Amino acid sequence: MYRKYRYRPLDNTKGSVRLLKLHAAPDRDWPIRCSLFHTTFSEAPPYIALSYVWGESTGSLLVTVDTNHVCVTPNLKHALQRLRPRPGEQDLVMWVDAICINQEDIPERNIQTKNMRAIYQHAASVAVFLGLENNRSAAAMLFGHELNICASADEVRRLVRDPKQKESIEGLVALFRRQYWWRIWVIQEISSSRKATVFCGDDEISWTELDRVCDLLREASDELQSLFYKHPSYIRTLTFGGPRGLQLSRFSRNISVPPLLELLLSHKSKKSTDPKDKVYALIGVSESDDAFGIIDYSHSVREVYTHTARHIITSTQRLDVICVKQNDVDQYDLPSWAPDWTRPSSNSGATVVGLHHHQPPFTASGDTLANFKFLSHGYVLRVSGFIIATIETIGMAFIQRPRRPPSEVAPILEAFHDWWNIFVGSHSNSTAAQALFGRTISCGNWDHNDPQIYATKLEAIFALSDDLLSDSDVLRLNPPSRSSTLTQLGSSTPSLADDDNSIQGGEEEKIQLSAILSAGLTMNRRRLFVSQDNLVGLAPACAELGDVICVLLGCRYPVVLRRKGGHYLLVGEAYMDGYMYGEAVRGLTISVDELDGFIIY
């Protein structure tokens, strides 16, 4: 008979927490029994903090707490079954969020969320539960152990080349893509832990070993490229996913308490059941811990996300945060300058690769600080800057369709052709012009001193088009002399039309895919534009004719604004060659008061 557990309030004046004792059972199928007790960090016995993903709430199950019951998700039940003591062993003292926090008590949730970092810092260890065994996870865990006993990089490469290991490596890809790695709270839980052990089914491995797997596999990057050239995302998953995706900041790896914006950008692809947790889960490990303000789950998502943007702008005196755009739909009625931090639906396709990924960082506004003011109770932003271009011609929008294999390049080629035809309509077909086009479609990621290398990359893409889009109306460029550029290209993308018969068919295919896929990453969710003054750039896919490109003081990236009555809407960030490193503000002699003012709703 179901009897709902009634929580006794915590004494918040003493920093109380609840811990549970997980009781032993004769076998895995035995009902789960535990008991709760109150304590403080200074008085608590050694305990293990559980790090896991709640999973689907459908089919919630009961666990016995004292003589009553608490509903838990199936994944939590599996975790408790895996970790609980065997007969004759002592009770296991644990902290588990779904049981140790009264989830129906909002004030308690607010306080315990603020204490989350301390809870994991004081734990003797953290148990990471990835789920039950499936998708060759046992082989993947074993492969992780084997990588860690390799004595040299050569041994690692030999192990990866072993045909018998391919299924284990694919199992590792699946393991590193489990839902656990996408949970936003995991960032704080792992970064605060003293030590951690990873459990998957009946297998286990230390966190240190599993994290080291990513470094070891980077030693075999050539071997991975050969194995998965049709699936480049596999390589990124193996070398930057899984445990490596949980490092605090991708931008300041040696800072123990990074800026909040860096954390939000580093983990914008993470998921949370409550959208507010995309911010709240990171406050405690950011430099905004004291200054952000009260964590309050009674606030709306609109209030939390807008407050977050205001806090970042005010504390940094910069506008970089307004450029973050990863959702096409305004689901929370946010100001156009306040980012929606929720992860886009899988049905929306691949997300945009933001300009914040570029190294070295762009500095469109030089070293200027923002000149800003918040209006209308903090929901309207007034900023200073100037217009550098107005969109006069625009190319087709390219949006990578969902659930398509990464090697399906025909849609990218169609956008590439459309953009090239627009580009050559206003620019010459010289090698220098091809370099400009190459830098633009790659958002500056193609960065070569020799302009011939850009020409060679573009010719590589056109060579692939000859096979896949033979019926398309393609305006061809004048092919550069590839014999002189191929050797210079080195590890960049060689021409696909090279006449050297020593390049075998399989290798040619790899080179072809590498050329267009590298461009497709930054083309996705963007469109080419040409301004009234023949300036060329990439804007968000939703940009329109008549939109203006602006450089705002204190913003690393040019932005696209759209006039609407007496104010503007922010469309998103823009790449415009020749304006990414402070060229527009260099030598600026007018005062801030003389600059254009933009009121952005």
Coordinates of C-alpha atoms in Angstrom, one line a residue:
M1 CA 0.0 0.0 0.0
Y2 CA 1.4 3.4 -1.1
R3 CA 2.2 5.8 1.8
K4 CA 3.7 9.1 0.7
Y5 CA 6.8 10.1 2.6
R6 CA 6.4 13.3 4.6
Y7 CA 9.6 15.3 4.8
R8 CA 10.6 17.0 8.0
P9 CA 11.8 20.5 7.3
L10 CA 15.5 21.2 7.3
D11 CA 17.0 23.6 9.7
N12 CA 18.4 26.2 7.3
T13 CA 20.0 28.2 10.1
K14 CA 22.5 25.4 10.6
G15 CA 23.1 24.5 6.9
S16 CA 21.3 21.2 7.3
V17 CA 21.2 18.5 4.7
R18 CA 19.5 15.1 4.4
L19 CA 21.5 12.0 3.8
L20 CA 20.1 8.5 3.1
K21 CA 21.3 5.1 4.3
L22 CA 20.9 2.5 1.5
H23 CA 20.2 -0.9 3.1
A24 CA 21.6 -4.2 1.9
A25 CA 19.6 -6.7 -0.1
P26 CA 20.2 -10.3 -1.0
D27 CA 19.8 -9.8 -4.8
R28 CA 19.3 -7.1 -7.3
D29 CA 15.5 -7.6 -7.6
W30 CA 14.9 -7.1 -3.9
P31 CA 12.9 -4.0 -3.1
I32 CA 15.0 -0.9 -2.4
R33 CA 14.9 0.2 1.2
C34 CA 16.6 3.2 2.7
S35 CA 16.2 5.7 5.6
L36 CA 16.8 9.5 5.8
F37 CA 18.5 11.5 8.5
H38 CA 19.4 15.1 9.0
T39 CA 22.9 16.3 9.5
T40 CA 25.3 19.2 8.7
F41 CA 28.5 19.2 6.7
S42 CA 30.6 19.4 9.8
E43 CA 28.9 16.4 11.5
A44 CA 28.1 14.2 8.5
P45 CA 29.7 10.8 8.2
P46 CA 31.6 9.9 5.0
Y47 CA 29.0 9.7 2.2
I48 CA 28.9 9.1 -1.6
A49 CA 27.1 11.7 -3.7
L50 CA 25.3 10.2 -6.7
S51 CA 25.6 11.8 -10.1
Y52 CA 23.1 10.5 -12.7
V53 CA 20.5 11.6 -15.1
W54 CA 16.9 11.4 -13.9
G55 CA 15.7 9.9 -17.2
E56 CA 12.1 9.5 -18.3
S57 CA 9.6 9.9 -15.4
T58 CA 7.2 7.6 -17.3
G59 CA 6.9 4.4 -15.2
S60 CA 8.0 6.0 -12.0
L61 CA 8.8 3.4 -9.3
L62 CA 8.5 3.3 -5.5
V63 CA 11.4 3.0 -3.0
T64 CA 10.8 2.5 0.7
V65 CA 12.0 5.4 2.9
D66 CA 11.7 4.4 6.5
T67 CA 8.2 2.9 6.4
N68 CA 6.8 5.2 3.7
H69 CA 7.4 5.7 -0.1
V70 CA 9.1 8.1 -2.5
C71 CA 8.6 7.9 -6.3
V72 CA 11.8 7.7 -8.3
T73 CA 12.6 7.3 -12.0
P74 CA 13.6 3.9 -13.4
N75 CA 17.1 5.1 -14.0
L76 CA 17.6 6.1 -10.3
K77 CA 16.2 2.7 -9.3
H78 CA 18.8 1.0 -11.5
A79 CA 21.5 3.1 -9.9
L80 CA 20.5 2.3 -6.4
Q81 CA 20.3 -1.4 -7.3
R82 CA 23.8 -1.3 -8.7
L83 CA 25.3 0.5 -5.7
R84 CA 23.5 -0.9 -2.7
P85 CA 25.5 -3.1 -0.3
R86 CA 25.4 -6.9 -0.3
P87 CA 24.2 -8.9 2.7
G88 CA 26.6 -8.6 5.6
E89 CA 27.9 -5.2 4.4
Q90 CA 27.3 -1.9 6.1
D91 CA 24.6 0.5 4.9
L92 CA 25.8 2.9 2.3
V93 CA 25.5 6.5 3.2
M94 CA 24.6 8.6 0.2
W95 CA 23.2 11.9 -1.1
V96 CA 20.7 11.6 -3.9
D97 CA 18.9 14.7 -5.1
A98 CA 15.6 13.2 -5.9
I99 CA 15.2 11.7 -2.4
C100 CA 17.3 14.0 -0.2
I101 CA 15.6 17.2 -1.4
N102 CA 11.9 17.7 -0.9
Q103 CA 11.1 18.4 -4.6
E104 CA 7.7 19.8 -3.8
D105 CA 9.1 22.5 -1.4
I106 CA 10.2 25.4 -3.7
P107 CA 12.0 27.4 -0.9
E108 CA 13.9 24.3 0.1
R109 CA 14.9 23.6 -3.5
N110 CA 16.1 27.2 -3.8
I111 CA 18.4 26.8 -0.7
Q112 CA 19.6 23.3 -1.6
T113 CA 20.4 24.4 -5.2
K114 CA 22.6 27.1 -3.7
N115 CA 24.3 24.4 -1.5
M116 CA 24.8 21.9 -4.4
R117 CA 28.5 22.7 -4.8
A118 CA 29.2 22.2 -1.1
I119 CA 27.3 18.9 -1.1
Y120 CA 29.6 17.4 -3.8
Q121 CA 32.7 19.0 -2.3
H122 CA 32.1 17.4 1.1
A123 CA 31.3 14.0 -0.3
A124 CA 34.0 11.3 0.2
S125 CA 33.5 10.4 -3.5
V126 CA 31.0 10.7 -6.3
A127 CA 29.4 7.7 -8.0
V128 CA 28.6 8.4 -11.7
F129 CA 25.9 6.1 -13.0
L130 CA 25.7 6.0 -16.8
G131 CA 22.9 3.5 -17.0
L132 CA 22.5 -0.2 -17.8
E133 CA 24.7 -2.1 -20.2
N134 CA 23.8 -1.7 -23.9
N135 CA 25.3 -0.7 -27.2
R136 CA 28.5 -2.6 -26.5
S137 CA 29.2 -0.6 -23.3
A138 CA 31.0 -3.5 -21.7
A139 CA 33.5 -3.6 -24.6
A140 CA 33.8 0.1 -24.5
M141 CA 34.7 0.1 -20.8
L142 CA 37.2 -2.6 -21.3
F143 CA 38.7 -0.7 -24.2
G144 CA 39.1 2.3 -21.9
H145 CA 41.1 0.2 -19.5
E146 CA 43.3 -1.2 -22.3
L147 CA 44.0 2.3 -23.6
N148 CA 45.2 3.4 -20.1
I149 CA 47.8 0.6 -19.9
C150 CA 49.3 1.5 -23.2
A151 CA 52.9 2.5 -22.6
S152 CA 53.3 4.9 -25.5
A153 CA 51.5 6.7 -28.3
D154 CA 52.6 4.0 -30.7
E155 CA 50.9 1.4 -28.6
V156 CA 47.7 3.5 -28.6
R157 CA 47.8 3.9 -32.4
R158 CA 48.4 0.1 -32.8
L159 CA 45.4 -0.6 -30.6
V160 CA 43.1 1.8 -32.5
R161 CA 44.3 0.3 -35.8
D162 CA 43.4 -3.3 -34.7
P163 CA 40.3 -4.3 -36.7
K164 CA 39.1 -6.3 -33.8
Q165 CA 38.7 -3.0 -31.8
K166 CA 36.4 -1.1 -34.2
E167 CA 33.2 -2.3 -32.5
S168 CA 34.7 -1.4 -29.1
I169 CA 35.5 2.1 -30.4
E170 CA 32.0 2.5 -31.8
G171 CA 30.7 1.3 -28.4
L172 CA 32.8 4.1 -26.8
V173 CA 31.1 6.6 -29.2
A174 CA 27.7 5.4 -28.0
L175 CA 28.9 5.5 -24.3
F176 CA 30.1 9.1 -24.7
R177 CA 26.8 10.1 -26.2
R178 CA 24.6 8.8 -23.4
Q179 CA 22.1 11.2 -21.9
Y180 CA 24.3 11.6 -18.7
W181 CA 26.9 13.7 -20.5
W182 CA 24.2 16.2 -21.7
R183 CA 22.8 16.9 -18.1
I184 CA 23.6 20.4 -17.0
W185 CA 24.0 19.7 -13.3
V186 CA 26.8 17.2 -14.0
I187 CA 29.1 20.1 -14.6
Q188 CA 29.0 21.2 -11.0
E189 CA 28.8 17.7 -9.6
I190 CA 32.0 16.5 -11.3
S191 CA 34.0 19.7 -11.0
S192 CA 33.3 19.8 -7.2
S193 CA 34.2 16.2 -6.5
R194 CA 37.3 14.9 -4.8
K195 CA 37.3 11.7 -6.7
A196 CA 34.7 9.8 -8.9
T197 CA 34.0 6.3 -10.1
V198 CA 32.0 5.7 -13.3
F199 CA 29.5 2.8 -13.3
C200 CA 27.8 1.3 -16.4
G201 CA 25.9 -1.9 -15.9
D202 CA 28.2 -4.2 -14.0
D203 CA 31.4 -2.4 -15.2
E204 CA 33.2 0.4 -13.5
I205 CA 36.2 2.6 -14.3
S206 CA 37.7 5.5 -12.4
W207 CA 36.9 9.0 -13.7
T208 CA 40.6 9.8 -14.1
E209 CA 41.0 6.8 -16.5
L210 CA 37.9 7.6 -18.5
D211 CA 38.8 11.2 -18.9
R212 CA 42.3 10.2 -20.0
V213 CA 40.8 8.2 -22.8
C214 CA 40.1 11.4 -24.7
D215 CA 43.7 12.5 -24.6
L216 CA 45.0 9.1 -25.6
L217 CA 42.7 8.9 -28.6
R218 CA 43.9 12.3 -29.8
E219 CA 47.3 10.6 -30.2
A220 CA 45.6 8.4 -32.8
S221 CA 43.8 11.1 -34.7
D222 CA 45.0 9.9 -38.1
E223 CA 43.8 6.4 -37.3
L224 CA 40.4 7.7 -36.2
Q225 CA 40.2 9.9 -39.3
S226 CA 40.8 6.8 -41.5
L227 CA 38.2 4.8 -39.6
F228 CA 35.4 7.4 -39.4
Y229 CA 36.0 9.9 -42.3
K230 CA 32.3 9.6 -43.2
H231 CA 31.4 10.3 -39.6
P232 CA 33.5 13.2 -38.5
S233 CA 31.3 13.8 -35.4
Y234 CA 32.4 10.4 -34.1
I235 CA 36.0 11.7 -33.9
R236 CA 34.9 14.8 -32.0
T237 CA 32.8 12.7 -29.6
L238 CA 35.8 10.5 -28.9
T239 CA 38.3 13.3 -28.3
F240 CA 36.1 16.1 -26.9
G241 CA 32.9 14.3 -25.8
G242 CA 32.1 12.2 -22.8
P243 CA 34.0 13.2 -19.7
R244 CA 36.0 15.9 -21.6
G245 CA 32.7 17.7 -22.5
L246 CA 32.3 18.3 -18.7
Q247 CA 35.4 20.5 -18.2
L248 CA 34.3 23.7 -16.7
S249 CA 35.3 26.1 -19.5
R250 CA 36.5 25.4 -23.0
F251 CA 37.9 28.9 -23.2
S252 CA 39.8 29.4 -19.9
R253 CA 40.8 25.9 -18.9
N254 CA 43.2 27.0 -16.2
I255 CA 40.7 29.2 -14.3
S256 CA 39.0 27.4 -11.4
V257 CA 36.1 29.8 -11.3
P258 CA 35.4 31.0 -14.9
P259 CA 33.1 33.8 -16.0
L260 CA 29.5 32.9 -16.2
L261 CA 29.3 33.6 -20.0
E262 CA 32.1 31.2 -20.7
L263 CA 30.3 28.5 -18.8
L264 CA 27.0 29.2 -20.5
L265 CA 28.8 29.0 -23.9
S266 CA 30.8 25.9 -23.0
H267 CA 27.6 24.0 -22.0
K268 CA 24.8 25.5 -24.1
S269 CA 24.2 22.1 -25.7
K270 CA 23.5 20.5 -22.3
K271 CA 20.0 19.6 -21.2
S272 CA 17.9 20.2 -18.2
T273 CA 14.4 19.3 -17.1
D274 CA 13.8 22.8 -15.8
P275 CA 15.0 25.4 -18.4
K276 CA 16.0 27.7 -15.5
D277 CA 18.6 25.1 -14.5
K278 CA 20.6 25.9 -17.6
V279 CA 21.7 29.0 -15.7
Y280 CA 21.2 28.0 -12.0
A281 CA 23.3 24.9 -12.4
L282 CA 26.3 27.0 -13.4
I283 CA 26.1 29.9 -11.0
G284 CA 27.8 28.1 -8.1
V285 CA 30.9 27.3 -10.1
S286 CA 31.2 30.7 -11.8
E287 CA 32.7 34.0 -10.7
S288 CA 29.1 35.3 -10.5
D289 CA 28.3 33.1 -7.5
D290 CA 28.1 36.0 -5.1
A291 CA 27.0 38.8 -7.5
F292 CA 24.2 37.0 -9.5
G293 CA 21.5 37.4 -7.0
I294 CA 18.9 35.0 -5.5
I295 CA 18.2 31.7 -7.1
D296 CA 14.4 31.5 -7.2
Y297 CA 12.5 28.8 -9.0
S298 CA 9.3 30.8 -8.7
H299 CA 10.6 33.2 -11.3
S300 CA 9.6 32.7 -14.9
V301 CA 12.1 31.6 -17.5
R302 CA 11.7 35.0 -19.2
E303 CA 12.7 36.7 -15.9
V304 CA 15.7 34.4 -15.3
Y305 CA 17.1 34.5 -18.8
T306 CA 16.7 38.3 -19.1
H307 CA 18.2 38.9 -15.7
T308 CA 21.2 36.6 -16.8
A309 CA 21.8 38.7 -19.9
R310 CA 21.6 42.0 -17.9
H311 CA 23.9 40.6 -15.2
I312 CA 26.6 39.6 -17.8
I313 CA 26.4 42.9 -19.6
T314 CA 26.6 44.9 -16.4
S315 CA 29.4 42.9 -14.8
T316 CA 31.6 42.6 -17.9
Q317 CA 30.7 46.0 -19.6
R318 CA 30.6 44.0 -22.8
L319 CA 27.8 43.0 -25.2
D320 CA 29.1 39.7 -26.4
V321 CA 26.3 37.8 -24.7
I322 CA 23.7 39.3 -27.0
C323 CA 25.2 37.5 -30.0
V324 CA 24.3 34.0 -28.8
K325 CA 21.5 32.6 -30.9
Q326 CA 20.7 28.9 -30.9
N327 CA 16.9 28.7 -31.0
D328 CA 14.8 29.7 -34.0
V329 CA 11.5 30.1 -32.0
D330 CA 11.0 32.7 -29.3
Q331 CA 9.3 30.3 -26.8
Y332 CA 9.6 32.5 -23.7
D333 CA 8.8 36.0 -25.1
L334 CA 12.4 37.1 -24.5
P335 CA 13.9 40.4 -25.7
S336 CA 15.8 39.8 -28.9
W337 CA 19.0 40.6 -27.1
A338 CA 18.5 38.0 -24.3
P339 CA 19.7 34.5 -25.3
D340 CA 17.5 31.5 -24.9
W341 CA 19.8 28.9 -23.2
T342 CA 17.7 25.9 -23.7
R343 CA 19.0 23.2 -26.0
P344 CA 17.2 23.3 -29.4
S345 CA 15.0 20.3 -30.3
S346 CA 16.6 17.5 -32.2
N347 CA 14.1 18.1 -34.9
S348 CA 15.6 21.5 -35.7
G349 CA 18.8 20.1 -37.1
A350 CA 22.4 20.9 -36.4
T351 CA 23.0 24.0 -34.2
V352 CA 24.9 27.0 -35.4
V353 CA 28.7 27.2 -34.8
G354 CA 29.0 30.5 -33.1
L355 CA 31.7 33.0 -33.8
H356 CA 32.9 32.7 -30.2
H357 CA 34.6 29.4 -31.2
H358 CA 37.1 31.2 -33.4
Q359 CA 40.7 31.4 -32.2
P360 CA 42.2 33.9 -31.8
P361 CA 39.0 35.7 -30.6
F362 CA 37.4 38.2 -32.9
T363 CA 37.6 41.9 -31.7
A364 CA 35.3 43.8 -34.0
S365 CA 34.9 46.7 -31.5
G366 CA 38.6 46.7 -30.6
D367 CA 39.2 47.3 -26.9
T368 CA 36.1 49.5 -26.4
L369 CA 33.6 49.0 -23.6
A370 CA 29.9 48.9 -24.0
N371 CA 27.9 52.1 -23.7
F372 CA 24.5 50.8 -22.6
K373 CA 21.4 51.5 -20.6
F374 CA 18.4 49.3 -19.7
L375 CA 14.9 50.7 -20.3
S376 CA 11.4 49.5 -19.7
H377 CA 12.1 47.7 -16.4
G378 CA 15.2 46.0 -17.9
Y379 CA 13.6 44.5 -21.0
V380 CA 14.8 47.1 -23.5
L381 CA 18.5 47.7 -24.3
R382 CA 20.0 50.9 -25.6
V383 CA 23.5 50.7 -27.0
S384 CA 26.0 52.8 -29.0
G385 CA 27.7 51.9 -32.3
F386 CA 27.5 52.6 -36.0
I387 CA 26.2 51.0 -39.2
I388 CA 28.8 49.7 -41.6
A389 CA 26.6 48.0 -44.2
T390 CA 23.1 47.5 -45.4
I391 CA 22.2 44.1 -47.0
E392 CA 21.3 44.5 -50.6
T393 CA 21.7 41.0 -52.0
I394 CA 21.2 37.8 -50.1
G395 CA 21.8 34.1 -50.8
M396 CA 19.7 31.1 -49.9
A397 CA 19.6 30.1 -46.3
F398 CA 21.4 26.8 -45.5
I399 CA 20.0 24.8 -42.6
Q400 CA 21.4 21.3 -42.1
R401 CA 18.4 19.0 -42.0
P402 CA 17.9 16.8 -39.0
R403 CA 18.7 13.1 -38.9
R404 CA 20.8 13.2 -42.1
P405 CA 24.1 11.5 -42.3
P406 CA 27.0 13.9 -42.0
S407 CA 28.4 12.7 -45.3
E408 CA 25.3 13.8 -47.2
V409 CA 26.8 16.9 -48.8
A410 CA 24.5 17.7 -51.7
P411 CA 22.5 20.3 -49.7
I412 CA 25.7 22.0 -48.7
L413 CA 26.9 22.0 -52.3
E414 CA 23.6 23.6 -53.4
A415 CA 24.0 26.5 -51.0
F416 CA 27.7 26.8 -51.9
H417 CA 26.8 27.2 -55.6
D418 CA 24.1 29.7 -54.8
W419 CA 26.5 31.8 -52.7
W420 CA 29.3 31.6 -55.3
N421 CA 27.0 32.7 -58.1
I422 CA 26.0 35.8 -56.0
F423 CA 29.5 36.5 -55.0
V424 CA 31.0 36.5 -58.5
G425 CA 28.2 38.7 -59.6
S426 CA 29.8 41.5 -57.6
H427 CA 33.4 40.5 -57.3
S428 CA 36.1 39.3 -59.7
N429 CA 37.2 35.8 -60.2
S430 CA 40.8 36.5 -59.1
T431 CA 42.7 34.4 -56.6
A432 CA 42.4 37.2 -54.1
A433 CA 38.6 37.2 -54.5
Q434 CA 38.5 33.4 -54.1
A435 CA 40.5 33.9 -50.8
L436 CA 37.8 36.4 -49.7
F437 CA 35.0 33.9 -50.5
G438 CA 36.8 31.1 -48.7
R439 CA 37.4 33.2 -45.5
T440 CA 33.8 34.3 -45.6
I441 CA 32.1 30.9 -45.9
S442 CA 34.4 29.5 -43.2
C443 CA 33.8 32.5 -40.9
G444 CA 37.5 33.1 -40.9
N445 CA 38.5 29.5 -40.0
W446 CA 40.2 29.1 -43.3
D447 CA 43.2 31.3 -42.6
H448 CA 46.1 30.9 -45.0
N449 CA 48.9 33.2 -45.9
D450 CA 49.0 31.8 -49.5
P451 CA 45.8 32.8 -51.4
Q452 CA 46.4 29.8 -53.7
I453 CA 45.4 27.5 -50.9
Y454 CA 41.9 29.0 -50.8
A455 CA 41.6 28.6 -54.6
T456 CA 42.6 24.9 -54.2
K457 CA 40.0 24.3 -51.5
L458 CA 37.3 25.8 -53.6
E459 CA 38.4 23.8 -56.7
A460 CA 38.2 20.7 -54.5
I461 CA 34.6 21.5 -53.7
F462 CA 33.7 22.1 -57.3
A463 CA 35.4 18.8 -58.3
L464 CA 33.0 17.0 -55.9
S465 CA 30.1 18.9 -57.4
D466 CA 30.9 17.6 -60.9
D467 CA 30.0 14.1 -59.6
L468 CA 27.1 15.0 -57.3
L469 CA 25.4 18.0 -59.0
S470 CA 26.1 17.4 -62.7
D471 CA 22.7 18.8 -63.7
S472 CA 23.0 22.0 -61.6
D473 CA 23.5 25.4 -63.2
V474 CA 26.9 26.1 -61.7
L475 CA 29.0 29.1 -62.6
R476 CA 32.5 27.6 -62.5
L477 CA 35.6 29.5 -61.3
N478 CA 38.7 29.6 -63.3
P479 CA 40.7 26.7 -61.8
P480 CA 44.1 27.8 -60.3
S481 CA 47.2 25.9 -61.2
R482 CA 46.9 23.0 -58.9
S483 CA 50.3 21.5 -59.5
S484 CA 51.9 24.5 -57.7
T485 CA 49.4 24.6 -54.8
L486 CA 49.0 20.9 -53.9
T487 CA 52.3 20.6 -52.1
Q488 CA 51.7 23.9 -50.2
L489 CA 48.3 22.7 -49.0
G490 CA 49.9 20.0 -46.9
S491 CA 47.5 18.9 -44.2
S492 CA 44.8 21.3 -45.5
T493 CA 42.4 20.1 -48.1
P494 CA 44.1 19.2 -51.4
S495 CA 42.4 19.5 -54.7
L496 CA 40.1 16.7 -55.7
A497 CA 40.8 17.1 -59.3
D498 CA 44.5 16.4 -59.1
D499 CA 45.8 14.2 -61.8
D500 CA 48.3 12.4 -59.6
N501 CA 47.3 8.7 -60.0
S502 CA 49.0 7.9 -56.7
I503 CA 45.9 9.2 -54.9
Q504 CA 43.6 6.2 -54.6
G505 CA 39.8 6.5 -54.9
G506 CA 39.2 6.0 -51.2
E507 CA 41.7 8.8 -50.3
E508 CA 40.1 11.1 -52.9
E509 CA 36.7 10.6 -51.3
K510 CA 38.1 11.5 -47.9
I511 CA 39.7 14.7 -49.3
Q512 CA 36.5 15.7 -51.0
L513 CA 34.3 15.2 -47.9
S514 CA 36.9 17.0 -45.8
A515 CA 36.7 20.1 -48.0
I516 CA 33.0 20.6 -48.1
L517 CA 32.2 19.4 -44.5
S518 CA 34.7 21.9 -43.1
A519 CA 32.9 24.7 -44.9
G520 CA 29.5 23.2 -44.1
L521 CA 30.1 23.6 -40.3
T522 CA 30.1 27.4 -40.5
M523 CA 27.7 27.7 -43.4
N524 CA 25.0 26.0 -41.4
R525 CA 22.1 28.3 -40.3
R526 CA 23.6 31.2 -42.2
R527 CA 23.3 32.9 -45.6
L528 CA 25.7 34.9 -47.7
F529 CA 25.0 38.6 -48.1
V530 CA 26.4 41.4 -50.2
S531 CA 26.0 45.0 -49.1
Q532 CA 25.3 48.2 -51.1
D533 CA 29.0 48.8 -51.0
N534 CA 29.9 45.3 -52.2
L535 CA 31.0 44.2 -48.8
V536 CA 30.4 40.5 -48.3
G537 CA 29.7 38.4 -45.2
L538 CA 27.6 35.7 -43.5
A539 CA 24.5 36.6 -41.6
P540 CA 22.0 34.4 -39.7
A541 CA 19.7 32.3 -41.9
C542 CA 16.7 34.6 -41.0
A543 CA 18.5 37.8 -42.2
E544 CA 16.5 39.8 -44.7
L545 CA 17.1 42.5 -47.4
G546 CA 17.4 45.9 -45.7
D547 CA 18.8 44.6 -42.5
V548 CA 21.8 46.6 -41.3
I549 CA 25.2 45.3 -40.2
C550 CA 26.5 47.2 -37.1
V551 CA 29.6 47.4 -34.9
L552 CA 28.5 48.1 -31.3
L553 CA 30.9 49.3 -28.7
G554 CA 32.0 46.5 -26.4
C555 CA 30.9 43.7 -28.8
R556 CA 33.4 41.3 -30.3
Y557 CA 31.3 40.6 -33.4
P558 CA 29.4 42.7 -35.9
V559 CA 25.6 42.2 -35.4
V560 CA 22.6 42.3 -37.8
L561 CA 19.8 44.6 -36.7
R562 CA 16.4 45.0 -38.2
R563 CA 14.5 48.3 -38.1
K564 CA 11.0 48.1 -36.7
G565 CA 9.2 51.4 -36.2
G566 CA 11.3 53.5 -33.9
H567 CA 13.4 50.7 -32.6
Y568 CA 15.5 47.6 -33.6
L569 CA 15.3 43.9 -33.3
L570 CA 18.6 41.9 -33.0
V571 CA 18.8 39.3 -35.7
G572 CA 22.2 37.8 -34.6
E573 CA 25.9 38.0 -35.2
A574 CA 27.6 38.4 -38.5
Y575 CA 30.9 37.6 -40.1
M576 CA 32.2 40.3 -42.4
D577 CA 35.7 40.0 -43.7
G578 CA 37.8 43.0 -43.0
Y579 CA 35.8 44.1 -40.0
M580 CA 36.5 41.4 -37.4
Y581 CA 39.6 42.8 -35.7
G582 CA 38.7 46.4 -34.9
E583 CA 39.1 47.9 -38.3
A584 CA 35.9 49.9 -38.0
V585 CA 36.9 51.6 -34.7
R586 CA 40.6 52.1 -35.5
G587 CA 41.3 55.8 -35.5
L588 CA 37.8 56.7 -34.4
T589 CA 37.8 60.4 -33.5
I590 CA 34.2 61.1 -32.6
S591 CA 32.9 60.8 -29.0
V592 CA 30.5 58.2 -27.7
D593 CA 27.7 60.8 -27.7
E594 CA 28.2 61.3 -31.5
L595 CA 27.8 57.6 -32.3
D596 CA 24.5 56.1 -33.4
G597 CA 22.2 55.0 -30.6
F598 CA 20.2 51.7 -31.1
I599 CA 17.2 50.9 -28.9
I600 CA 16.8 47.1 -29.1
Y601 CA 13.6 45.4 -28.0

